[in-house]
Amino acid sequence: MPNDRKSEEIVAGRQILADIAAGRVRTVVDFGLDTLNIISCPSCSRVENEAFVELAEQVREMTEYAREHALTIAVMGCRVNGPGETDDADLGLWCAPNFVNLKQGEKTLGAFPYDEILDKLKQELDRLIAERSAVS
């Protein structure tokens, strides 16, 4: 997938290797953060829609308001790794050619068109923040 940020994959690859060497690797790596953690795949040849790269950036921008909350959001570009890679995230998106699947952990919340997914993600993110705030 063409992307002028591809060089960042080298940095990410080195971080993955460092995490493996330190024994910190799971499906969703726990960096011990008390802040929002957004993970995304590097958009390999299995990505079936170029909108995935733009969606990952839009998720990062849209969730800026939730930075101080210890939640993980996974944004995956394909149906090969997406379903499993999103299982350990608080909220997960995995992209198909014409829609985006939204999950909370292993539970599927639905499949939504690309132009509706950000609003739906925000609703679920707000709900999770409210639930966790009520418990603390």
mmCIF file of C-alpha atoms in Angstrom:
data_model
loop_
_atom_site.group_PDB
_atom_site.id
_atom_site.type_symbol
_atom_site.label_atom_id
_atom_site.label_comp_id
_atom_site.label_asym_id
_atom_site.label_seq_id
_atom_site.Cartn_x
_atom_site.Cartn_y
_atom_site.Cartn_z
ATOM 1 C CA MET A 1 0.000 0.000 0.000
ATOM 2 C CA PRO A 2 1.613 3.301 -1.013
ATOM 3 C CA ASN A 3 2.246 5.525 1.985
ATOM 4 C CA ASP A 4 4.914 8.170 2.549
ATOM 5 C CA ARG A 5 5.219 7.064 6.200
ATOM 6 C CA LYS A 6 6.428 3.534 5.319
ATOM 7 C CA SER A 7 9.880 4.301 6.745
ATOM 8 C CA GLU A 8 8.274 4.363 10.188
ATOM 9 C CA GLU A 9 7.833 0.584 9.842
ATOM 10 C CA ILE A 10 11.574 0.170 10.482
ATOM 11 C CA VAL A 11 11.266 2.010 13.790
ATOM 12 C CA ALA A 12 8.190 -0.035 14.710
ATOM 13 C CA GLY A 13 9.940 -3.263 13.704
ATOM 14 C CA ARG A 14 12.880 -2.491 15.963
ATOM 15 C CA GLN A 15 10.487 -1.763 18.844
ATOM 16 C CA ILE A 16 8.748 -5.102 18.253
ATOM 17 C CA LEU A 17 12.096 -6.910 18.349
ATOM 18 C CA ALA A 18 13.033 -5.087 21.561
ATOM 19 C CA ASP A 19 9.687 -6.073 23.095
ATOM 20 C CA ILE A 20 10.233 -9.710 22.114
ATOM 21 C CA ALA A 21 13.724 -9.676 23.624
ATOM 22 C CA ALA A 22 12.330 -8.168 26.847
ATOM 23 C CA GLY A 23 9.484 -10.718 27.016
ATOM 24 C CA ARG A 24 6.747 -8.090 26.673
ATOM 25 C CA VAL A 25 4.945 -9.480 23.633
ATOM 26 C CA ARG A 26 1.273 -10.423 23.569
ATOM 27 C CA THR A 27 -1.328 -9.754 20.927
ATOM 28 C CA VAL A 28 -1.599 -6.257 22.380
ATOM 29 C CA VAL A 29 1.679 -5.253 23.974
ATOM 30 C CA ASP A 30 1.238 -3.797 27.459
ATOM 31 C CA PHE A 31 3.515 -0.791 27.672
ATOM 32 C CA GLY A 32 2.332 -0.141 31.229
ATOM 33 C CA LEU A 33 0.684 3.077 30.123
ATOM 34 C CA ASP A 34 -2.016 4.858 32.068
ATOM 35 C CA THR A 35 -3.000 6.659 28.889
ATOM 36 C CA LEU A 36 -4.728 5.840 25.627
ATOM 37 C CA ASN A 37 -2.847 3.300 23.498
ATOM 38 C CA ILE A 38 -3.706 3.070 19.802
ATOM 39 C CA ILE A 39 -2.195 0.218 17.845
ATOM 40 C CA SER A 40 -2.399 -0.320 14.114
ATOM 41 C CA CYS A 41 -1.006 -2.737 11.576
ATOM 42 C CA PRO A 42 1.523 -1.525 8.974
ATOM 43 C CA SER A 43 -0.893 -1.907 6.014
ATOM 44 C CA CYS A 44 0.601 -4.851 4.128
ATOM 45 C CA SER A 45 -0.607 -6.262 0.818
ATOM 46 C CA ARG A 46 -3.630 -7.934 2.480
ATOM 47 C CA VAL A 47 -5.289 -4.556 3.085
ATOM 48 C CA GLU A 48 -8.228 -4.456 0.687
ATOM 49 C CA ASN A 49 -9.114 -0.785 0.943
ATOM 50 C CA GLU A 50 -6.752 2.183 0.909
ATOM 51 C CA ALA A 51 -9.194 3.972 3.226
ATOM 52 C CA PHE A 52 -7.672 1.924 6.077
ATOM 53 C CA VAL A 53 -4.566 4.131 6.289
ATOM 54 C CA GLU A 54 -6.701 7.269 6.425
ATOM 55 C CA LEU A 55 -9.037 5.640 8.977
ATOM 56 C CA ALA A 56 -6.152 4.813 11.311
ATOM 57 C CA GLU A 57 -5.068 8.462 11.254
ATOM 58 C CA GLN A 58 -8.660 9.661 11.778
ATOM 59 C CA VAL A 59 -9.010 7.356 14.801
ATOM 60 C CA ARG A 60 -5.855 8.850 16.308
ATOM 61 C CA GLU A 61 -7.140 12.385 15.776
ATOM 62 C CA MET A 62 -10.713 11.688 16.919
ATOM 63 C CA THR A 63 -9.612 9.989 20.147
ATOM 64 C CA GLU A 64 -7.279 12.795 21.225
ATOM 65 C CA TYR A 65 -9.816 13.866 23.855
ATOM 66 C CA ALA A 66 -9.500 10.442 25.541
ATOM 67 C CA ARG A 67 -5.703 10.552 25.917
ATOM 68 C CA GLU A 68 -5.720 10.414 29.697
ATOM 69 C CA HIS A 69 -7.726 7.177 29.828
ATOM 70 C CA ALA A 70 -5.969 3.807 30.067
ATOM 71 C CA LEU A 71 -7.663 2.156 27.095
ATOM 72 C CA THR A 72 -6.351 0.333 24.038
ATOM 73 C CA ILE A 73 -7.852 0.754 20.579
ATOM 74 C CA ALA A 74 -6.653 -1.561 17.803
ATOM 75 C CA VAL A 75 -7.080 -0.577 14.143
ATOM 76 C CA MET A 76 -6.326 -3.467 11.789
ATOM 77 C CA GLY A 77 -6.427 -3.415 8.013
ATOM 78 C CA CYS A 78 -7.523 -6.907 7.006
ATOM 79 C CA ARG A 79 -9.766 -9.835 7.778
ATOM 80 C CA VAL A 80 -6.799 -12.210 8.095
ATOM 81 C CA ASN A 81 -5.247 -10.765 11.264
ATOM 82 C CA GLY A 82 -7.906 -8.252 12.246
ATOM 83 C CA PRO A 83 -10.359 -10.526 14.060
ATOM 84 C CA GLY A 84 -7.738 -12.016 16.380
ATOM 85 C CA GLU A 85 -5.509 -8.976 16.765
ATOM 86 C CA THR A 86 -8.405 -6.907 18.092
ATOM 87 C CA ASP A 87 -9.467 -9.440 20.759
ATOM 88 C CA ASP A 88 -7.141 -8.079 23.455
ATOM 89 C CA ALA A 89 -7.997 -4.432 22.813
ATOM 90 C CA ASP A 90 -10.699 -2.559 24.690
ATOM 91 C CA LEU A 91 -12.090 -1.501 21.316
ATOM 92 C CA GLY A 92 -11.018 -2.914 17.979
ATOM 93 C CA LEU A 93 -11.611 -2.093 14.345
ATOM 94 C CA TRP A 94 -10.787 -4.420 11.494
ATOM 95 C CA CYS A 95 -11.387 -3.385 7.944
ATOM 96 C CA ALA A 96 -13.070 -5.172 5.076
ATOM 97 C CA PRO A 97 -13.341 -3.756 1.542
ATOM 98 C CA ASN A 98 -16.650 -1.928 2.130
ATOM 99 C CA PHE A 99 -17.165 -1.848 5.892
ATOM 100 C CA VAL A 100 -15.383 -1.824 9.235
ATOM 101 C CA ASN A 101 -16.043 -4.337 12.006
ATOM 102 C CA LEU A 102 -16.196 -2.896 15.513
ATOM 103 C CA LYS A 103 -15.416 -5.044 18.546
ATOM 104 C CA GLN A 104 -15.151 -4.703 22.291
ATOM 105 C CA GLY A 105 -12.642 -7.342 23.279
ATOM 106 C CA GLU A 106 -13.816 -10.593 21.686
ATOM 107 C CA LYS A 107 -17.414 -9.369 21.299
ATOM 108 C CA THR A 108 -18.434 -8.100 17.859
ATOM 109 C CA LEU A 109 -20.520 -4.932 18.084
ATOM 110 C CA GLY A 110 -21.330 -4.740 14.379
ATOM 111 C CA ALA A 111 -20.136 -3.907 10.889
ATOM 112 C CA PHE A 112 -20.400 -0.278 9.786
ATOM 113 C CA PRO A 113 -19.692 1.685 6.594
ATOM 114 C CA TYR A 114 -16.441 3.641 6.581
ATOM 115 C CA ASP A 115 -18.355 6.935 6.757
ATOM 116 C CA GLU A 116 -20.183 5.876 9.960
ATOM 117 C CA ILE A 117 -17.481 4.054 11.921
ATOM 118 C CA LEU A 118 -15.870 7.063 13.631
ATOM 119 C CA ASP A 119 -19.185 8.165 15.167
ATOM 120 C CA LYS A 120 -19.897 4.619 16.342
ATOM 121 C CA LEU A 121 -16.376 4.255 17.759
ATOM 122 C CA LYS A 122 -16.775 7.550 19.638
ATOM 123 C CA GLN A 123 -20.077 6.354 21.153
ATOM 124 C CA GLU A 124 -18.455 3.144 22.375
ATOM 125 C CA LEU A 125 -15.358 4.961 23.634
ATOM 126 C CA ASP A 126 -17.498 7.449 25.573
ATOM 127 C CA ARG A 127 -19.504 4.569 27.049
ATOM 128 C CA LEU A 128 -16.349 2.747 28.186
ATOM 129 C CA ILE A 129 -14.897 5.906 29.725
ATOM 130 C CA ALA A 130 -18.152 6.555 31.611
ATOM 131 C CA GLU A 131 -18.319 2.939 32.848
ATOM 132 C CA ARG A 132 -14.745 2.994 34.099
ATOM 133 C CA SER A 133 -15.154 6.415 35.696
ATOM 134 C CA ALA A 134 -18.229 5.190 37.591
ATOM 135 C CA VAL A 135 -16.244 2.253 39.005
ATOM 136 C CA SER A 136 -13.247 4.322 40.166
#
